[in-house]
Every structure is written in C-alpha cells, then in structure tokens.
Short mmCIF file of C-alpha atoms in Angstrom, two decimals:
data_model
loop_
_atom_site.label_atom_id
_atom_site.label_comp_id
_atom_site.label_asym_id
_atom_site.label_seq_id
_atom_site.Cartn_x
_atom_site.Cartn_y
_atom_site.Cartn_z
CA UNK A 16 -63.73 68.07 -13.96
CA UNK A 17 -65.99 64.73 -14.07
CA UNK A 18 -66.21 62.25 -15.70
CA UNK A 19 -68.11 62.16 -19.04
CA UNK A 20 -71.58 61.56 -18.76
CA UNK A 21 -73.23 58.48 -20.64
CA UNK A 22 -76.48 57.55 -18.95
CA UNK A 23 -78.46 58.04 -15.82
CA UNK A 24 -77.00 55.45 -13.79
CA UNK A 25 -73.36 56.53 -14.56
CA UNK A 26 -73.78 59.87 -13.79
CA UNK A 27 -75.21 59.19 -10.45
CA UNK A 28 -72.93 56.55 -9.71
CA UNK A 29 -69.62 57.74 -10.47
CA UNK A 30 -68.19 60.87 -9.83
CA UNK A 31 -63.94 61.79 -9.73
CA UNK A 32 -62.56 61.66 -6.81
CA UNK A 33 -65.61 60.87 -4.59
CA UNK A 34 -66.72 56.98 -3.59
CA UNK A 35 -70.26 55.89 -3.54
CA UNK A 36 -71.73 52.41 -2.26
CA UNK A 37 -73.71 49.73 -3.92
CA UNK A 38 -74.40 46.43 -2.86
CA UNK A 39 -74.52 42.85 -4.88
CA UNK A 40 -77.58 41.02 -5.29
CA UNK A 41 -78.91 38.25 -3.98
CA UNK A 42 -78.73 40.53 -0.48
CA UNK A 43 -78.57 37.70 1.82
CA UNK A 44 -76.49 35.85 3.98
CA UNK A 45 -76.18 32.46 1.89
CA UNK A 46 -72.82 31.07 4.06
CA UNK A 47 -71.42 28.02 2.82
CA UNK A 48 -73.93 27.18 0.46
CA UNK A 49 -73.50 27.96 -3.27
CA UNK A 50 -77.00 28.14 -4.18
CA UNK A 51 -78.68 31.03 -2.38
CA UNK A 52 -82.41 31.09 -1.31
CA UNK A 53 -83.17 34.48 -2.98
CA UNK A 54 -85.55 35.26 -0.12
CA UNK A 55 -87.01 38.90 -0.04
CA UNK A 56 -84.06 39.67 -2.43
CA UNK A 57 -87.28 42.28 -3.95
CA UNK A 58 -88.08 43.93 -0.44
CA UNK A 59 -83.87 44.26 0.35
CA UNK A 60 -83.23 46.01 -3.14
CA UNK A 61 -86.36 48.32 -2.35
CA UNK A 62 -85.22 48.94 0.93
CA UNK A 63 -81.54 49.49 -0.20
CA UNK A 64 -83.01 52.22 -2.84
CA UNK A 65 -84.86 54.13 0.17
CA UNK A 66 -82.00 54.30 2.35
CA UNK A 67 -79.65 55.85 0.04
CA UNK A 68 -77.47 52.59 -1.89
CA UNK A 69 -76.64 54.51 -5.68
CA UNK A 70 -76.81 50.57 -7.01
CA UNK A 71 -77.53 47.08 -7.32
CA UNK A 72 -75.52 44.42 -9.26
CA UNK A 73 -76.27 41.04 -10.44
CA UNK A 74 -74.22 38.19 -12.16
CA UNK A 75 -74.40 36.31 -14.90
CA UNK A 76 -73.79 32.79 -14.10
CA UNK A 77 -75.60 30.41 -16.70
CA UNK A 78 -74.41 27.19 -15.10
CA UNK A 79 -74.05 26.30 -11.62
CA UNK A 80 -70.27 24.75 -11.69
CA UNK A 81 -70.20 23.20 -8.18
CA UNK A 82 -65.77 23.53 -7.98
CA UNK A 83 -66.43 27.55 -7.93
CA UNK A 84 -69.07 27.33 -4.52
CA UNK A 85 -71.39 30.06 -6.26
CA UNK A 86 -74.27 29.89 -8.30
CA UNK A 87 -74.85 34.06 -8.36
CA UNK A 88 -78.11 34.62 -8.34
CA UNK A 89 -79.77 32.14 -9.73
CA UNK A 90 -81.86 34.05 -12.41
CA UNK A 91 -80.99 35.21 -15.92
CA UNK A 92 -79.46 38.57 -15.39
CA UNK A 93 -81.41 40.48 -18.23
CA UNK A 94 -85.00 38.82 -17.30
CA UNK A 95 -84.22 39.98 -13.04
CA UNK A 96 -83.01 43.10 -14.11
CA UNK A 97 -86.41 43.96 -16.14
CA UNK A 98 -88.14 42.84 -13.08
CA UNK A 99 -85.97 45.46 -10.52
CA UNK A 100 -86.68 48.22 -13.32
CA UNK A 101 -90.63 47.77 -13.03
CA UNK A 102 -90.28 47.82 -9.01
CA UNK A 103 -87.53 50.30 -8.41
CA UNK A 104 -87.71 53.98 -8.88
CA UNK A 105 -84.18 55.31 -8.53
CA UNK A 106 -81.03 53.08 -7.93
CA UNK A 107 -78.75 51.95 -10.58
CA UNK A 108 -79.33 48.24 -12.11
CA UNK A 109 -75.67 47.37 -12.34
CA UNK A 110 -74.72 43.42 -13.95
CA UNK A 111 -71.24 42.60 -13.04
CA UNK A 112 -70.83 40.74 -15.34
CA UNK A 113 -72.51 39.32 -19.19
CA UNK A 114 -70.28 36.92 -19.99
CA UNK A 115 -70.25 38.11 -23.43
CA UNK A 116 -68.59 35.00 -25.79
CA UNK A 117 -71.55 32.53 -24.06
CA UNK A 118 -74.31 35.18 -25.72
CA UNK A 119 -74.85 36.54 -29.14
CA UNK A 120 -74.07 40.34 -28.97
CA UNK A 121 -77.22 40.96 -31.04
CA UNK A 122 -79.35 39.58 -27.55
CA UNK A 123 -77.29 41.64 -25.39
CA UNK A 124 -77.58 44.70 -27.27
CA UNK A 125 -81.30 44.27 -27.47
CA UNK A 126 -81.76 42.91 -24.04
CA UNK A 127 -79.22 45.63 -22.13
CA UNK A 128 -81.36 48.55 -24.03
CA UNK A 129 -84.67 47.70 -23.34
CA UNK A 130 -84.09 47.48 -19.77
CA UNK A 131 -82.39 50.51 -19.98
CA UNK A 132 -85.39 52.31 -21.86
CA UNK A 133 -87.91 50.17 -19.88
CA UNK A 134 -85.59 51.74 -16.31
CA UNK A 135 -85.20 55.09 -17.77
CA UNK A 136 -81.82 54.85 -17.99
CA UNK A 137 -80.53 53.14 -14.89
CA UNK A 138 -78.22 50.39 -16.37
CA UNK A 139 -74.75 49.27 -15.66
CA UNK A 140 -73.64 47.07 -18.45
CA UNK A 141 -70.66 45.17 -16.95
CA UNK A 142 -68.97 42.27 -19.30
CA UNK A 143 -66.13 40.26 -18.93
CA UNK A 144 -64.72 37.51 -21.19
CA UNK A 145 -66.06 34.19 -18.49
CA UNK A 146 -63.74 32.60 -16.19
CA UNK A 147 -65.62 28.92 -15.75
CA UNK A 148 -64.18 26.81 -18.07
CA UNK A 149 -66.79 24.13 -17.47
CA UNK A 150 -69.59 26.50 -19.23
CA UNK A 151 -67.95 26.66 -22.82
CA UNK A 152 -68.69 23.24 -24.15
CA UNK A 153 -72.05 23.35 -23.07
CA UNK A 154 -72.81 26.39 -25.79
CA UNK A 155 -70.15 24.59 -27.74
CA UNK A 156 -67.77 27.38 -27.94
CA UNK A 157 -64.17 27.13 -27.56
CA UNK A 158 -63.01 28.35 -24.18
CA UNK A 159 -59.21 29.43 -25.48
CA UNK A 160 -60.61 31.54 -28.33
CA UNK A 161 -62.55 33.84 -25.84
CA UNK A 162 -60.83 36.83 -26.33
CA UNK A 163 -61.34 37.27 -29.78
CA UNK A 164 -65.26 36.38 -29.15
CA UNK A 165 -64.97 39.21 -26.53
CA UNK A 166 -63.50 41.56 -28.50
CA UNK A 167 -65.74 40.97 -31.96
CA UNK A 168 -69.27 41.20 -29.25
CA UNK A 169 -68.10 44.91 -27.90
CA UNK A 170 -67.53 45.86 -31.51
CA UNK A 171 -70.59 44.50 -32.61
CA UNK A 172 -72.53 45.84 -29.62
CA UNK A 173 -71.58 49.34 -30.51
CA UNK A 174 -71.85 49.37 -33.69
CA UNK A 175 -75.97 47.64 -33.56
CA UNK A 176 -76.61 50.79 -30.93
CA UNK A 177 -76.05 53.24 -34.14
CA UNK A 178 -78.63 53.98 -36.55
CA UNK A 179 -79.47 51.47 -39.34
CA UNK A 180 -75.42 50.42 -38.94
CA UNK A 181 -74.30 48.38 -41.41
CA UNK A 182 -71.21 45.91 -40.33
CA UNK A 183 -69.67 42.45 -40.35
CA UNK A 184 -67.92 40.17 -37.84
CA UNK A 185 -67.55 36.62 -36.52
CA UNK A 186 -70.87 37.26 -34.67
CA UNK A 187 -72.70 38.52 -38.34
CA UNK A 188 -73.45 40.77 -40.91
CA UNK A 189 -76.24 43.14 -39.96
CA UNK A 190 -77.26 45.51 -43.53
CA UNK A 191 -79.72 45.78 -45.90
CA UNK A 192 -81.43 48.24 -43.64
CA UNK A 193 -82.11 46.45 -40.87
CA UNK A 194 -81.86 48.22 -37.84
CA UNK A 195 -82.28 46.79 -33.95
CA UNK A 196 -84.14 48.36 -31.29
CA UNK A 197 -84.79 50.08 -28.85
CA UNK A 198 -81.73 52.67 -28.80
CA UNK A 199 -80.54 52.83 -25.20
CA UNK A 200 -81.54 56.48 -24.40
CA UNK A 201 -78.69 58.61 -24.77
CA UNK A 202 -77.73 56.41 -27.53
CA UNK A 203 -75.03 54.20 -25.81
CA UNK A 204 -74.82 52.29 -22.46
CA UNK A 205 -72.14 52.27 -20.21
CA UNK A 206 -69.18 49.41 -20.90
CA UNK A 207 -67.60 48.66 -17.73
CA UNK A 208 -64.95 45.89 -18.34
CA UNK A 209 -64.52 43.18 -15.53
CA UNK A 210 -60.62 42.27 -14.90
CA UNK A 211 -58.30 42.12 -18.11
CA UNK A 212 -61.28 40.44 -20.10
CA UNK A 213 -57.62 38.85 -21.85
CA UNK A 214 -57.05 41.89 -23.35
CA UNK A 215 -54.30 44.38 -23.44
CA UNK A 216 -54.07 47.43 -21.08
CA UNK A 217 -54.09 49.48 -24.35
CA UNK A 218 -57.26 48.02 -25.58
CA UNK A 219 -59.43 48.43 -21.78
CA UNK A 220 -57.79 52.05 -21.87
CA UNK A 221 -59.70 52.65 -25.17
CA UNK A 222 -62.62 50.47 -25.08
CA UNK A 223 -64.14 50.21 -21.86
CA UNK A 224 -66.37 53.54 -19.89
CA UNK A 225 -65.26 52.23 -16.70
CA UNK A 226 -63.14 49.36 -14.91
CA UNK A 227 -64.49 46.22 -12.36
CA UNK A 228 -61.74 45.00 -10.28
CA UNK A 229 -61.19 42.46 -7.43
CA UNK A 230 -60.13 43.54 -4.09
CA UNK A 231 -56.86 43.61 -2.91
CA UNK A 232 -54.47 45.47 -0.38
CA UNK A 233 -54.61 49.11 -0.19
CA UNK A 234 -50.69 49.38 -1.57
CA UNK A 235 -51.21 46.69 -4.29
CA UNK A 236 -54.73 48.41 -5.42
CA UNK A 237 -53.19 52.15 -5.90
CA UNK A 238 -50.12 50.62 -7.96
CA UNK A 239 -52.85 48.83 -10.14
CA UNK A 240 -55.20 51.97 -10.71
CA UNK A 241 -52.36 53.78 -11.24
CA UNK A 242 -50.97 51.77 -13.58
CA UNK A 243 -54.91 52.06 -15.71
CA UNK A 244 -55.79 55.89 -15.16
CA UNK A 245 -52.06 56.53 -16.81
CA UNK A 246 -52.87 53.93 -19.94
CA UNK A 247 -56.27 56.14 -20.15
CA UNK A 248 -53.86 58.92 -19.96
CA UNK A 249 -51.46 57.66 -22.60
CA UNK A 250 -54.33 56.45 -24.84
CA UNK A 251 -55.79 60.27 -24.88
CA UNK A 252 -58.94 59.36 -22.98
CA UNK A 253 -60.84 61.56 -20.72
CA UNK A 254 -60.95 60.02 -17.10
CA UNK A 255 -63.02 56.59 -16.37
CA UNK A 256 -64.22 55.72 -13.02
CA UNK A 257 -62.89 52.37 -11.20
CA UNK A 258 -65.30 50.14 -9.35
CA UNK A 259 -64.66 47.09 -6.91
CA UNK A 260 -66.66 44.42 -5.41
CA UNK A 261 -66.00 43.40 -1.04
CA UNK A 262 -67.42 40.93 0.98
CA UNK A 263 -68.09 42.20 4.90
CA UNK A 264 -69.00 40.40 7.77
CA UNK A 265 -70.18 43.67 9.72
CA UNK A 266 -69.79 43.16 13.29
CA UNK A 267 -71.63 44.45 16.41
CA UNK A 268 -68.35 46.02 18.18
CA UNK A 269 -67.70 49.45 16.10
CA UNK A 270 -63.57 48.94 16.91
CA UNK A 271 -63.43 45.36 16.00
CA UNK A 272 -60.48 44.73 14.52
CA UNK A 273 -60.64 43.29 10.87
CA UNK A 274 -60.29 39.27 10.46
CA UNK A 275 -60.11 38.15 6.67
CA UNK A 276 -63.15 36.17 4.98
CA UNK A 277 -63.31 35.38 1.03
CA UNK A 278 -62.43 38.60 -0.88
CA UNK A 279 -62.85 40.85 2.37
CA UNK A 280 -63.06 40.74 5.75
CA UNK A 281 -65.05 40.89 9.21
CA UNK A 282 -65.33 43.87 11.56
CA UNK A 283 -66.37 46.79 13.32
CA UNK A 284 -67.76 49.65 11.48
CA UNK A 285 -65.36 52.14 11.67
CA UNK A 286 -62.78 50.24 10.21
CA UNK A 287 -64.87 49.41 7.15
CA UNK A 288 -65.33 53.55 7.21
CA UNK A 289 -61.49 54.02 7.17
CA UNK A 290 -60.81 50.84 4.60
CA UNK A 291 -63.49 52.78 2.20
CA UNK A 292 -61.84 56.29 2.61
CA UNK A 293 -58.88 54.40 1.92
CA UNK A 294 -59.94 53.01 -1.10
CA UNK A 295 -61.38 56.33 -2.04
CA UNK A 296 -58.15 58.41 -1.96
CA UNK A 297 -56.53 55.73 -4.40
CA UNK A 298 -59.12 56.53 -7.04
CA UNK A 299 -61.61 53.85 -6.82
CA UNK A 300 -65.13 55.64 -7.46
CA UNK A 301 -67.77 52.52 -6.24
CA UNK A 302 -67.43 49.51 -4.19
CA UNK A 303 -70.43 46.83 -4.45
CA UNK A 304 -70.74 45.61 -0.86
CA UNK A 305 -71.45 41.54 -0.79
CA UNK A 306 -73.48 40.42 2.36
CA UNK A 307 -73.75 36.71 2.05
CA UNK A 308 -71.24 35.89 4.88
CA UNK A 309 -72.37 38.67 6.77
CA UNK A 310 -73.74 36.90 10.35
CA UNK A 311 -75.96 39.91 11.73
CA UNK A 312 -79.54 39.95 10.52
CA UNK A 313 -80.13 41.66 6.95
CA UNK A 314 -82.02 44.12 7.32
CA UNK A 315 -80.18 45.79 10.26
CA UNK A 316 -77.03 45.61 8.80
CA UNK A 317 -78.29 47.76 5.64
CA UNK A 318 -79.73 50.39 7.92
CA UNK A 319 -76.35 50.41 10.25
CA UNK A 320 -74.37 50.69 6.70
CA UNK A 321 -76.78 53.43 5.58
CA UNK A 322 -76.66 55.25 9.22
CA UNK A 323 -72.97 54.85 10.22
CA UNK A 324 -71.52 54.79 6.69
CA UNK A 325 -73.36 56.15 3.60
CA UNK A 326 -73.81 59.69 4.57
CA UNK A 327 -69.69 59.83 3.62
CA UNK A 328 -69.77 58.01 0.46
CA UNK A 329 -73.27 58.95 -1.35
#
C-alpha cells in the first residue's frame, strides 16, 4: 500500500513507511542574523539535486518582523520557485508555507499551477494560516478572523483548479464561464497543511494531502502522529504522509554527542542517522534539513549528508 498519488513531486517524495530528506532554502549558514545573504543559494539547490536531496522548500515571509529573528528567504516564494523550476531538472520545489489569508486564493491558484506546469510537476504546495501578527494590518486584514480566511482560500483553491467551476465565497464569485489557468497537471496540487492552521483535527484529517509539523521529542512526536493518522483513519481517508522541518549543526566527530540549538541540535553523524531512523519508525515520511547554524563549510556538509546519510533515507 502507498500513498495516493497526486503529482510528481509527491510521489517521489513520500512514500509509507520509508523517510526521505530535503533541505530548506536559503542553504546557508546565516547564524545570528535574520536576514540571510542568499549567496550561491542557485549552485547549493543544483548541487543538492545531483547528490540525491528528493526536495527543496522555501517560505513565505512577506515582511521582515525583526521580534521573530528570520526573514526566510528573502524573495517572494512563487517568483524563486519559477526561477528553481527553469534551473532544476529533478528535485521537488516544496514552499513551507503560503500564508494563505495575506493572498487572494485566485493568485495562489494561478501562481502554484504555473510553476507546477512550468516544473513539470514538481510542486509542494504547503499553507498554513500565518503566525506573525505584525503582518495583518499591513494587508489590512484582521489577524483573529484567520481561520475562516484559511478555510474559505482552500475551498476556493480547489474549486478554481476544476473546469469552468462556478462558486462563491468571502474571497469571490467566479461564473459566467470564466475559467483560470493553467490546470496543475494531474489536475490538483498537493495541500500539505502546516501545524493546526486553527483548525480542527477533523477538518486537517479531511482537507489536507499531507501534514508539516515542528520538531519535537521522539515520545511526544509518535503520540502526535498517532493521534493524526487515526483522525485520517476515523475520517475514512486513505493514508497521508507526515513531514517535519530540523535544524543541524553537523559536526566533524561522527559520535558526538547531540547538544540542542533552535528546533534541533548539534552533532556527530551517526546520531543524526539514528534520530532520522527514529523519526522514521514513528511514521514521519520527510524531514527538511535547515543548515543556517550549521558551522562546517556548506558545501561539505551536503556531500557528508549525501555520503554518510542519504543512501538510507532516499
């Protein structure tokens, strides 16, 4: 049994019961600073596609709010991915996530499809309902009614991927024959919800391909993905792959023992091997690898990952 396929970039990203690696873009070690330099962030997601990564993933972070110490990666999410599709070949072009209520779901539709055409079909379409509250009143929109907006932009997303679909919602009222294009290519791209989004676990069990999570400890992430996979269960889904982000700060020793950063932690390779194997026999099917407090040069860290630890998780 697998899961059910959608697109290109799902299929050869997820698969039950197996973990495969990505990494988050910018690559780069940008430390303490929030605002990274984006330097050779091309040549590092080329070189991550020829030594075996299955993806890339951006953010979308419209406005640099200085209290959260990260800016992402600087560019809008939609115009870098277009640029990665023209210069990659093969990896998956994952955004984690569109912070949907900021963006009218007729742009994302549009915008998430024609990289996905212009890719043929590598696109992960991560979303999530924002989490800076300091962004909202610059698109004057109301930061407490963000759920709703979330909710109304998946339906409306969805529904302007059919043919000549005729709808309404808070968003608008596409009919009259009118129809929006391109199509993604199979007709639908993958909806992988970030956190709770404010929703229900009812409504992620029904409504989203796929999960984005935050890492935590090994005991308290199985009870969580437990928890999900039996509310896909109870909601009569078919299975839906789990994916989580870590920060590593891989070190030269291969036994160090791990010391915690920022959503991760710093050590030897064969402990991240055993973490990951961990991670994969609680059910989570990727893990997006985040460099920028990693202290060892770039470059050689990606081929030590791809040497010492992809050939298990690819």
């Amino acid at each position: 049994m697998e899961f059910q396929p959608i697109n290109r970039a799902y299929n050869q990203t997820y698969r039950l019961g197996r973990l495969s690696l990505g990494l988050v873009v910018p690559i780069e070690n940008s430390g303490a600073s929030a605002v990274p330099q984006m330097r050779d962030h091309l040549k590092r997601v080329q070189l991550a596609e020829t030594l075996g990564f299955s993806s890339v993933w951006l953010r979308d972070v419209p406005f640099n709010v200085p209290s959260f110490g990260d800016a992402g990666q600087l560019f809008d999410p939609f115009v870098y991915l277009g640029y990665l599709a023209g210069n990659t070949e093969r990896i998956a072009l994952g955004v984690a996530s569109i912070v949907l209520p900021l963006r009218h779901p007729a742009h994302v539709a549009k915008s998430a499809a024609s990289v996905d055409v212009l890719s043929n079909g590598r696109v992960l379409l991560g979303v999530a309902s924002g989490d800076r509250p300091e962004e909202y009143p610059a698109f004057n929109k109301p930061f407490e009614s963000r759920a709703e907006s979330f909710r109304s932009s998946i339906d409306y997303i969805n529904n302007a991927w059919k043919d000549t679909a005729s709808f309404a919602n808070e968003f608008g009222n596409p009919s009259g024959g009118i129809d929006l294009l391109p199509k993604p290519i199979t007709g639908r791209l993958p909806l992988l919800i970030t956190g709770s989004s404010r929703q229900s676990p009812e409504w992620l069990a029904r409504n989203g391909d796929g999960w984005i999570t935050y890492p935590r400890g090994i005991d308290a992430q199985a009870s969580i993905i437990n928890q999900w996979r039996t509310g896909i269960k109870e909601a009569g889904g078919h299975e839906k792959p789990a994916t989580q982000s870590l920060y590593i700060d891989l070190v030269d020793e291969p036994d160090a023992t791990p010391q915690p950063i920022h959503l991760g932690f710093r050590s030897g390779v064969n402990y991240l091997h055993r973490y990951l194997s961990s991670l994969q026999e609680i059910g989570i099917n990727h893990v997006a690898l985040n460099l920028r407090f990693n202290q060892a040069d770039i470059e050689s860290t990606l081929k030590r990952l791809a040497e010492e630890v992809l050939p298990d998780f690819s």
